[in-house]
Amino acid sequence: MSEYIDNHDAARSVGVVEKRTFTFGGEGDELVLESGRTLGPVTLAYETCGTLNEDRSNAILICHALTGDAHVAGVHSEDDPKPGWWEIMVGPGKPIDTDKYFVICSNVIGGCMGSTGPVSPDPKTGKPYGTGFPVVTIGDMVRCQRRLVDHLGIGTLQAVIGGSVGGMQVLEWSVRYPDRVRAAVPLATTTKHSAQAIAFNEVARQAIMADPKWNGGDYHETGRPEHGLAVARMVGHITYLSDESMRHKFDRRLQDRHQLSFDFEADFQVESYLRYQGNKFVDRFDANSFLYLTKAADYFNLENQHGDGSLVAAFARASCRYLVVSFTSDWLYPTYQSRDMVKAMKKNGLDVCFCEIEAPWGHDAFLLPNERLNSLIAGFLGRAGEEGGACPAGFTNGGSCDAL
Amino acid sequence: MSEYIDNHDAARSVGVVEKRTFTFGGEGDELVLESGRTLGPVTLAYETCGTLNEDRSNAILICHALTGDAHVAGVHSEDDPKPGWWEIMVGPGKPIDTDKYFVICSNVIGGCMGSTGPVSPDPKTGKPYGTGFPVVTIGDMVRCQRRLVDHLGIGTLQAVIGGSVGGMQVLEWSVRYPDRVRAAVPLATTTKHSAQAIAFNEVARQAIMADPKWNGGDYHETGRPEHGLAVARMVGHITYLSDESMRHKFDRRLQDRHQLSFDFEADFQVESYLRYQGNKFVDRFDANSFLYLTKAADYFNLENQHGDGSLVAAFARASCRYLVVSFTSDWLYPTYQSRDMVKAMKKNGLDVCFCEIEAPWGHDAFLLPNERLNSLIAGFLGRAGEEGGACPAGFTNGGSCDAL
């Protein structure tokens, strides 16, 4: 995602949080992946905030998006200037209120933010897996998260919440472990990538694999494919914004100049921004991880994996309440894809609230400050105890919000 | 553009055409470019079909899109299986009827299809210019085309027609040389790139420049940056299609397999298609040329270059009739951009017909068979002789067509 809002407010922050790890699947107990291959041991990096109540019924699992991490809220030390990626949403008195809920967030497997992934040492060789790492799926990620939830002694999650590829994990949780999820909030997501979404990911992968430094994925001793990864990130970035938001943010304004350069420097602010984002990403992310995570997103297909080709059949397995949110200008996972999932949920008689939020910021909108989103999530979680209650205020009245 | 329709029909073809060249701007007479740099000698590759009438009043100039060439219609020999890129539009009895009109099409400067560009020898060194080639603009391209039109002894063009970057040239002609153009047909185009369009071009350029074989543009003896150019083309391709057309064409269908591969081969047809298009492009196109042509498109800004920042002022210079056509699913140059230019034309009291054609095929729609487009162009050209006549049938009645 393109931007994390740095609005750390100590008074409303969860404060200092600790990055923890949980390891399972040691020798003889390896995880059998959906591909049929095995993986073990598996380490998950995770963080928690808030307090688990006595009957362990107030846990909320947050699933991060493509290149996110477990650091959802708070800071890692008193003088850490950078709060978690969803600081605006998670904290005391915030929509996901840590005075009420115990929040868990873990880095996905295949990632490079502390959980087992292609940068981890292969126990057979002691060297990074590289492309020897098995291809993992959204289902595999969720199965690992379930192990973590078990480990924390939590039976049923009060809610699972996430946007984009995190939203895929939310959907997967709801149909794979229906008795472990009371409520699910998939934001700005889809039950399967369109051809266009696959195409963008494939171009990004090709940019990485075209970099000779990628070296078949074996670059840990020879130098990383930084140019390829930067280009890959730039492709992604365009899809996280919208035509309108890019016009608003950059239009055709020039960068540090009054005249066109008539060379191949970055003339326009948008060029400079993309180059900066690409280069910044290279510092924090592993190229192979990017390949694995985009592949997992492309493979995700809820109806095939759980409904034998029928989305209605897939949701027949679910029993939780849903809050589905899309954004008008999100062209990566357009609203029609949310409507399709909502229809399939409703055909199963599930309790579904759906809202398309008017927002010009493109796919990234779910990460940006939005009062509407805040009130929807807070309202939806607030009625968690009630059975069969109405959707939160605004759903049935607003033009684009409806209970369906 | 993604596809050329191979529907060569000998009976309705212009038959064998010859690629010609015209050279000007020799020593002491170099072209002074908009950047202030000079270029010379300049060669334009061009083709013509149809017959110039006695008073030289029936000439139509066709401007090709980004990576196109002068070979607009017909074949290069009797056994040539591949007709020109707009064979469906240009020929005897076709919408641009070569029984009536004398059609000219030339390769743009900066290109690599026979006109002077970065692959041409720099007269100072005898070696390819590479990035020593000066950055050229749409205005520079059009000024060269005017020299060709002069050379052919043609005063006023009956029409200038083109789509996409070709449409930019059409607009440029109409305001730069108002007394040389009677009618202009800009299709699926814009008066200036949006930030999003610049962003896609910049990613494509970065993909090329990230390829170590690009070598600062000096690769003619060391091997071409094929991987980078292929990725650049893949990026472009996605923008030429639409979400809907990609779903229709590929959806999530697998390529030559029944199961996911769980590796990084092309699982999906859309991946295979993009890889194929990328690789095919490398065979016919020069990487530096791609840099120069995308830069020219990004620089194009009709209101800045001819209206001191006002589009209305820019079109105050024009006097021709216009047929402006956009396509509903073109998200590279969306209809709102055509509407903006039409409004500015109308504010100058110009004779403008505008139609947004309902088509799911994205930006590429202007190159694909479309009866509506055919009848619009044929109708518009048909009333060429009439002064102040109404728009062709269909403009004022169709839902999305209007005379404004």
PDB file of C-alpha atoms in Angstrom, chain A residues 47-247:
ATOM      1  CA  GLU A  47       2.128  -8.695  17.976  1.00  0.00           C
ATOM      2  CA  THR A  48      -0.792  -8.228  20.325  1.00  0.00           C
ATOM      3  CA  CYS A  49      -2.360  -5.268  22.031  1.00  0.00           C
ATOM      4  CA  GLY A  50      -5.230  -4.856  24.448  1.00  0.00           C
ATOM      5  CA  THR A  51      -6.050  -7.476  27.075  1.00  0.00           C
ATOM      6  CA  LEU A  52      -7.555 -10.895  26.590  1.00  0.00           C
ATOM      7  CA  ASN A  53     -10.603 -11.160  28.832  1.00  0.00           C
ATOM      8  CA  GLU A  54     -11.238 -14.004  31.227  1.00  0.00           C
ATOM      9  CA  ASP A  55     -13.377 -16.107  28.962  1.00  0.00           C
ATOM     10  CA  ARG A  56     -11.044 -15.377  26.062  1.00  0.00           C
ATOM     11  CA  SER A  57     -13.909 -14.118  23.950  1.00  0.00           C
ATOM     12  CA  ASN A  58     -12.688 -10.645  22.949  1.00  0.00           C
ATOM     13  CA  ALA A  59      -9.913 -11.456  20.484  1.00  0.00           C
ATOM     14  CA  ILE A  60      -9.783  -9.791  17.070  1.00  0.00           C
ATOM     15  CA  LEU A  61      -7.362 -11.014  14.430  1.00  0.00           C
ATOM     16  CA  ILE A  62      -6.173  -8.411  11.949  1.00  0.00           C
ATOM     17  CA  CYS A  63      -4.746  -9.644   8.653  1.00  0.00           C
ATOM     18  CA  HIS A  64      -2.265  -7.394   6.867  1.00  0.00           C
ATOM     19  CA  ALA A  65      -2.164  -6.630   3.164  1.00  0.00           C
ATOM     20  CA  LEU A  66       0.379  -7.783   0.575  1.00  0.00           C
ATOM     21  CA  THR A  67       3.606  -6.302   1.925  1.00  0.00           C
ATOM     22  CA  GLY A  68       2.490  -5.460   5.461  1.00  0.00           C
ATOM     23  CA  ASP A  69       3.669  -6.844   8.756  1.00  0.00           C
ATOM     24  CA  ALA A  70       2.590  -7.767  12.277  1.00  0.00           C
ATOM     25  CA  HIS A  71       3.166  -4.256  13.592  1.00  0.00           C
ATOM     26  CA  VAL A  72      -0.418  -3.064  13.345  1.00  0.00           C
ATOM     27  CA  ALA A  73      -0.450  -0.464  16.155  1.00  0.00           C
ATOM     28  CA  GLY A  74       1.675   1.147  18.827  1.00  0.00           C
ATOM     29  CA  VAL A  75       5.416   1.623  18.825  1.00  0.00           C
ATOM     30  CA  HIS A  76       8.368  -0.676  19.431  1.00  0.00           C
ATOM     31  CA  SER A  77       9.974   1.633  21.981  1.00  0.00           C
ATOM     32  CA  GLU A  78       9.197   4.916  23.706  1.00  0.00           C
ATOM     33  CA  ASP A  79      11.301   6.842  21.206  1.00  0.00           C
ATOM     34  CA  ASP A  80      10.175   4.924  18.102  1.00  0.00           C
ATOM     35  CA  PRO A  81       8.765   7.597  15.767  1.00  0.00           C
ATOM     36  CA  LYS A  82       6.920   5.180  13.523  1.00  0.00           C
ATOM     37  CA  PRO A  83       3.684   3.654  14.809  1.00  0.00           C
ATOM     38  CA  GLY A  84       2.027   0.552  13.375  1.00  0.00           C
ATOM     39  CA  TRP A  85       0.462   0.516   9.932  1.00  0.00           C
ATOM     40  CA  TRP A  86      -3.136   0.787  11.173  1.00  0.00           C
ATOM     41  CA  GLU A  87      -2.546   3.155  14.047  1.00  0.00           C
ATOM     42  CA  ILE A  88      -5.557   5.233  12.991  1.00  0.00           C
ATOM     43  CA  MET A  89      -7.872   2.247  13.415  1.00  0.00           C
ATOM     44  CA  VAL A  90      -6.483   0.307  16.378  1.00  0.00           C
ATOM     45  CA  GLY A  91      -6.069   1.724  19.889  1.00  0.00           C
ATOM     46  CA  PRO A  92      -7.890   2.865  22.999  1.00  0.00           C
ATOM     47  CA  GLY A  93     -11.170   4.473  21.990  1.00  0.00           C
ATOM     48  CA  LYS A  94     -10.470   3.892  18.310  1.00  0.00           C
ATOM     49  CA  PRO A  95     -12.806   1.919  16.010  1.00  0.00           C
ATOM     50  CA  ILE A  96     -11.008  -1.319  16.880  1.00  0.00           C
ATOM     51  CA  ASP A  97     -10.941  -0.392  20.542  1.00  0.00           C
ATOM     52  CA  THR A  98      -8.114  -1.957  22.521  1.00  0.00           C
ATOM     53  CA  ASP A  99      -9.921  -1.025  25.741  1.00  0.00           C
ATOM     54  CA  LYS A 100     -12.430  -3.673  24.714  1.00  0.00           C
ATOM     55  CA  TYR A 101     -10.622  -6.043  22.395  1.00  0.00           C
ATOM     56  CA  PHE A 102      -7.475  -8.107  22.386  1.00  0.00           C
ATOM     57  CA  VAL A 103      -5.918  -7.528  18.973  1.00  0.00           C
ATOM     58  CA  ILE A 104      -3.592  -9.993  17.261  1.00  0.00           C
ATOM     59  CA  CYS A 105      -1.694  -9.436  14.034  1.00  0.00           C
ATOM     60  CA  SER A 106       0.859 -11.797  12.513  1.00  0.00           C
ATOM     61  CA  ASN A 107       3.110 -11.607   9.491  1.00  0.00           C
ATOM     62  CA  VAL A 108       2.040 -14.061   6.780  1.00  0.00           C
ATOM     63  CA  ILE A 109       4.181 -17.014   5.825  1.00  0.00           C
ATOM     64  CA  GLY A 110       6.009 -16.346   2.585  1.00  0.00           C
ATOM     65  CA  GLY A 111       6.592 -12.809   3.901  1.00  0.00           C
ATOM     66  CA  CYS A 112       9.862 -11.295   5.034  1.00  0.00           C
ATOM     67  CA  MET A 113       8.880  -9.464   8.175  1.00  0.00           C
ATOM     68  CA  GLY A 114       9.786 -12.124  10.686  1.00  0.00           C
ATOM     69  CA  SER A 115       7.663 -15.074   9.603  1.00  0.00           C
ATOM     70  CA  THR A 116       9.044 -18.017   7.664  1.00  0.00           C
ATOM     71  CA  GLY A 117       9.538 -17.139   4.038  1.00  0.00           C
ATOM     72  CA  PRO A 118      11.989 -17.419   1.168  1.00  0.00           C
ATOM     73  CA  VAL A 119      14.557 -15.343   3.044  1.00  0.00           C
ATOM     74  CA  SER A 120      14.502 -17.791   6.001  1.00  0.00           C
ATOM     75  CA  PRO A 121      17.166 -20.477   6.255  1.00  0.00           C
ATOM     76  CA  ASP A 122      16.197 -23.794   4.734  1.00  0.00           C
ATOM     77  CA  PRO A 123      16.892 -26.288   7.561  1.00  0.00           C
ATOM     78  CA  LYS A 124      18.268 -28.717   4.989  1.00  0.00           C
ATOM     79  CA  THR A 125      20.988 -26.358   3.792  1.00  0.00           C
ATOM     80  CA  GLY A 126      21.239 -23.599   6.368  1.00  0.00           C
ATOM     81  CA  LYS A 127      21.029 -21.110   3.513  1.00  0.00           C
ATOM     82  CA  PRO A 128      18.038 -18.937   2.556  1.00  0.00           C
ATOM     83  CA  TYR A 129      15.308 -20.931   0.818  1.00  0.00           C
ATOM     84  CA  GLY A 130      15.163 -18.551  -2.135  1.00  0.00           C
ATOM     85  CA  THR A 131      12.939 -20.119  -4.784  1.00  0.00           C
ATOM     86  CA  GLY A 132      13.399 -23.443  -3.007  1.00  0.00           C
ATOM     87  CA  PHE A 133      10.662 -22.131  -0.735  1.00  0.00           C
ATOM     88  CA  PRO A 134       7.354 -23.817  -1.559  1.00  0.00           C
ATOM     89  CA  VAL A 135       4.578 -21.761  -3.133  1.00  0.00           C
ATOM     90  CA  VAL A 136       2.066 -21.001  -0.408  1.00  0.00           C
ATOM     91  CA  THR A 137      -1.594 -20.038  -0.629  1.00  0.00           C
ATOM     92  CA  ILE A 138      -3.910 -17.741   1.269  1.00  0.00           C
ATOM     93  CA  GLY A 139      -5.297 -20.963   2.786  1.00  0.00           C
ATOM     94  CA  ASP A 140      -1.814 -21.934   4.004  1.00  0.00           C
ATOM     95  CA  MET A 141      -1.372 -18.497   5.557  1.00  0.00           C
ATOM     96  CA  VAL A 142      -4.678 -18.806   7.374  1.00  0.00           C
ATOM     97  CA  ARG A 143      -3.927 -22.328   8.598  1.00  0.00           C
ATOM     98  CA  CYS A 144      -0.766 -20.971  10.214  1.00  0.00           C
ATOM     99  CA  GLN A 145      -2.718 -18.113  11.782  1.00  0.00           C
ATOM    100  CA  ARG A 146      -5.096 -20.691  13.249  1.00  0.00           C
ATOM    101  CA  ARG A 147      -2.152 -22.443  14.871  1.00  0.00           C
ATOM    102  CA  LEU A 148      -1.199 -19.138  16.450  1.00  0.00           C
ATOM    103  CA  VAL A 149      -4.742 -18.561  17.691  1.00  0.00           C
ATOM    104  CA  ASP A 150      -4.708 -22.070  19.202  1.00  0.00           C
ATOM    105  CA  HIS A 151      -1.357 -21.316  20.781  1.00  0.00           C
ATOM    106  CA  LEU A 152      -2.813 -18.201  22.396  1.00  0.00           C
ATOM    107  CA  GLY A 153      -5.576 -20.329  23.867  1.00  0.00           C
ATOM    108  CA  ILE A 154      -8.343 -18.627  21.952  1.00  0.00           C
ATOM    109  CA  GLY A 155     -11.285 -20.677  20.764  1.00  0.00           C
ATOM    110  CA  THR A 156     -13.491 -18.335  18.790  1.00  0.00           C
ATOM    111  CA  LEU A 157     -12.360 -14.997  17.416  1.00  0.00           C
ATOM    112  CA  GLN A 158     -14.697 -12.116  18.028  1.00  0.00           C
ATOM    113  CA  ALA A 159     -13.731 -10.872  14.567  1.00  0.00           C
ATOM    114  CA  VAL A 160     -11.245 -11.220  11.741  1.00  0.00           C
ATOM    115  CA  ILE A 161     -10.562  -7.967   9.932  1.00  0.00           C
ATOM    116  CA  GLY A 162      -8.379  -7.010   6.991  1.00  0.00           C
ATOM    117  CA  GLY A 163      -8.177  -5.184   3.680  1.00  0.00           C
ATOM    118  CA  SER A 164      -6.941  -6.179   0.237  1.00  0.00           C
ATOM    119  CA  VAL A 165      -4.931  -9.413   0.457  1.00  0.00           C
ATOM    120  CA  GLY A 166      -5.719  -9.230   4.183  1.00  0.00           C
ATOM    121  CA  GLY A 167      -9.378  -9.291   3.208  1.00  0.00           C
ATOM    122  CA  MET A 168      -8.770 -12.507   1.275  1.00  0.00           C
ATOM    123  CA  GLN A 169      -7.468 -14.025   4.492  1.00  0.00           C
ATOM    124  CA  VAL A 170     -10.593 -12.810   6.287  1.00  0.00           C
ATOM    125  CA  LEU A 171     -12.809 -14.521   3.718  1.00  0.00           C
ATOM    126  CA  GLU A 172     -10.710 -17.673   3.918  1.00  0.00           C
ATOM    127  CA  TRP A 173     -11.004 -17.741   7.730  1.00  0.00           C
ATOM    128  CA  SER A 174     -14.763 -17.387   7.542  1.00  0.00           C
ATOM    129  CA  VAL A 175     -15.338 -20.393   5.314  1.00  0.00           C
ATOM    130  CA  ARG A 176     -12.429 -22.569   6.456  1.00  0.00           C
ATOM    131  CA  TYR A 177     -12.998 -22.216  10.208  1.00  0.00           C
ATOM    132  CA  PRO A 178     -16.643 -21.146  10.566  1.00  0.00           C
ATOM    133  CA  ASP A 179     -16.801 -22.204  14.212  1.00  0.00           C
ATOM    134  CA  ARG A 180     -13.796 -20.073  15.088  1.00  0.00           C
ATOM    135  CA  VAL A 181     -15.080 -16.725  13.722  1.00  0.00           C
ATOM    136  CA  ARG A 182     -18.062 -14.753  14.994  1.00  0.00           C
ATOM    137  CA  ALA A 183     -17.673 -11.773  12.646  1.00  0.00           C
ATOM    138  CA  ALA A 184     -15.657 -11.034   9.525  1.00  0.00           C
ATOM    139  CA  VAL A 185     -14.753  -7.679   7.982  1.00  0.00           C
ATOM    140  CA  PRO A 186     -13.293  -8.016   4.475  1.00  0.00           C
ATOM    141  CA  LEU A 187     -12.377  -4.560   3.166  1.00  0.00           C
ATOM    142  CA  ALA A 188     -11.487  -3.542  -0.393  1.00  0.00           C
ATOM    143  CA  THR A 189     -11.007  -7.131  -1.447  1.00  0.00           C
ATOM    144  CA  THR A 190     -12.180  -9.883  -3.756  1.00  0.00           C
ATOM    145  CA  THR A 191     -12.929 -13.610  -3.728  1.00  0.00           C
ATOM    146  CA  LYS A 192     -10.648 -14.009  -6.757  1.00  0.00           C
ATOM    147  CA  HIS A 193      -8.322 -11.852  -8.812  1.00  0.00           C
ATOM    148  CA  SER A 194      -9.556 -10.609 -12.148  1.00  0.00           C
ATOM    149  CA  ALA A 195      -7.408 -11.199 -15.221  1.00  0.00           C
ATOM    150  CA  GLN A 196      -6.357  -7.566 -14.965  1.00  0.00           C
ATOM    151  CA  ALA A 197      -5.191  -7.956 -11.359  1.00  0.00           C
ATOM    152  CA  ILE A 198      -3.241 -11.090 -12.299  1.00  0.00           C
ATOM    153  CA  ALA A 199      -1.755  -9.181 -15.223  1.00  0.00           C
ATOM    154  CA  PHE A 200      -0.398  -6.406 -13.017  1.00  0.00           C
ATOM    155  CA  ASN A 201       1.113  -8.952 -10.627  1.00  0.00           C
ATOM    156  CA  GLU A 202       2.647 -10.875 -13.494  1.00  0.00           C
ATOM    157  CA  VAL A 203       4.280  -7.745 -14.894  1.00  0.00           C
ATOM    158  CA  ALA A 204       5.684  -7.034 -11.435  1.00  0.00           C
ATOM    159  CA  ARG A 205       7.047 -10.578 -11.172  1.00  0.00           C
ATOM    160  CA  GLN A 206       8.529 -10.366 -14.650  1.00  0.00           C
ATOM    161  CA  ALA A 207      10.263  -7.114 -13.701  1.00  0.00           C
ATOM    162  CA  ILE A 208      11.939  -8.911 -10.784  1.00  0.00           C
ATOM    163  CA  MET A 209      12.820 -12.031 -12.728  1.00  0.00           C
ATOM    164  CA  ALA A 210      14.153  -9.935 -15.649  1.00  0.00           C
ATOM    165  CA  ASP A 211      16.749  -8.406 -13.321  1.00  0.00           C
ATOM    166  CA  PRO A 212      19.905 -10.473 -13.839  1.00  0.00           C
ATOM    167  CA  LYS A 213      20.679  -9.989 -10.166  1.00  0.00           C
ATOM    168  CA  TRP A 214      17.603 -12.039  -9.327  1.00  0.00           C
ATOM    169  CA  ASN A 215      19.697 -14.980 -10.458  1.00  0.00           C
ATOM    170  CA  GLY A 216      16.915 -17.540 -10.282  1.00  0.00           C
ATOM    171  CA  GLY A 217      16.126 -16.391  -6.746  1.00  0.00           C
ATOM    172  CA  ASP A 218      19.603 -17.102  -5.429  1.00  0.00           C
ATOM    173  CA  TYR A 219      20.943 -13.623  -4.746  1.00  0.00           C
ATOM    174  CA  HIS A 220      21.725 -13.564  -1.071  1.00  0.00           C
ATOM    175  CA  GLU A 221      25.442 -13.714  -1.598  1.00  0.00           C
ATOM    176  CA  THR A 222      25.631 -11.895  -4.917  1.00  0.00           C
ATOM    177  CA  GLY A 223      23.458  -8.805  -4.331  1.00  0.00           C
ATOM    178  CA  ARG A 224      19.735  -8.253  -4.503  1.00  0.00           C
ATOM    179  CA  PRO A 225      17.672  -7.463  -7.635  1.00  0.00           C
ATOM    180  CA  GLU A 226      16.966  -3.939  -6.488  1.00  0.00           C
ATOM    181  CA  HIS A 227      16.120  -2.447  -9.877  1.00  0.00           C
ATOM    182  CA  GLY A 228      13.632  -5.162 -10.709  1.00  0.00           C
ATOM    183  CA  LEU A 229      11.971  -4.985  -7.308  1.00  0.00           C
ATOM    184  CA  ALA A 230      11.679  -1.194  -7.538  1.00  0.00           C
ATOM    185  CA  VAL A 231       9.947  -1.445 -10.921  1.00  0.00           C
ATOM    186  CA  ALA A 232       7.644  -4.143  -9.513  1.00  0.00           C
ATOM    187  CA  ARG A 233       6.672  -1.862  -6.664  1.00  0.00           C
ATOM    188  CA  MET A 234       6.024   1.040  -9.022  1.00  0.00           C
ATOM    189  CA  VAL A 235       3.569  -1.094 -10.999  1.00  0.00           C
ATOM    190  CA  GLY A 236       1.753  -1.990  -7.791  1.00  0.00           C
ATOM    191  CA  HIS A 237       1.633   1.591  -6.635  1.00  0.00           C
ATOM    192  CA  ILE A 238      -0.287   2.777  -9.647  1.00  0.00           C
ATOM    193  CA  THR A 239      -2.969   0.191  -8.929  1.00  0.00           C
ATOM    194  CA  TYR A 240      -3.300   1.342  -5.304  1.00  0.00           C
ATOM    195  CA  LEU A 241      -4.175   4.887  -6.363  1.00  0.00           C
ATOM    196  CA  SER A 242      -6.800   6.133  -8.795  1.00  0.00           C
ATOM    197  CA  ASP A 243      -6.872   8.398 -11.827  1.00  0.00           C
ATOM    198  CA  GLU A 244      -8.587  11.019  -9.661  1.00  0.00           C
ATOM    199  CA  SER A 245      -6.266  10.715  -6.671  1.00  0.00           C
ATOM    200  CA  MET A 246      -3.185  10.910  -8.889  1.00  0.00           C
ATOM    201  CA  ARG A 247      -4.564  14.012 -10.574  1.00  0.00           C
TER     202      ARG A 247
END
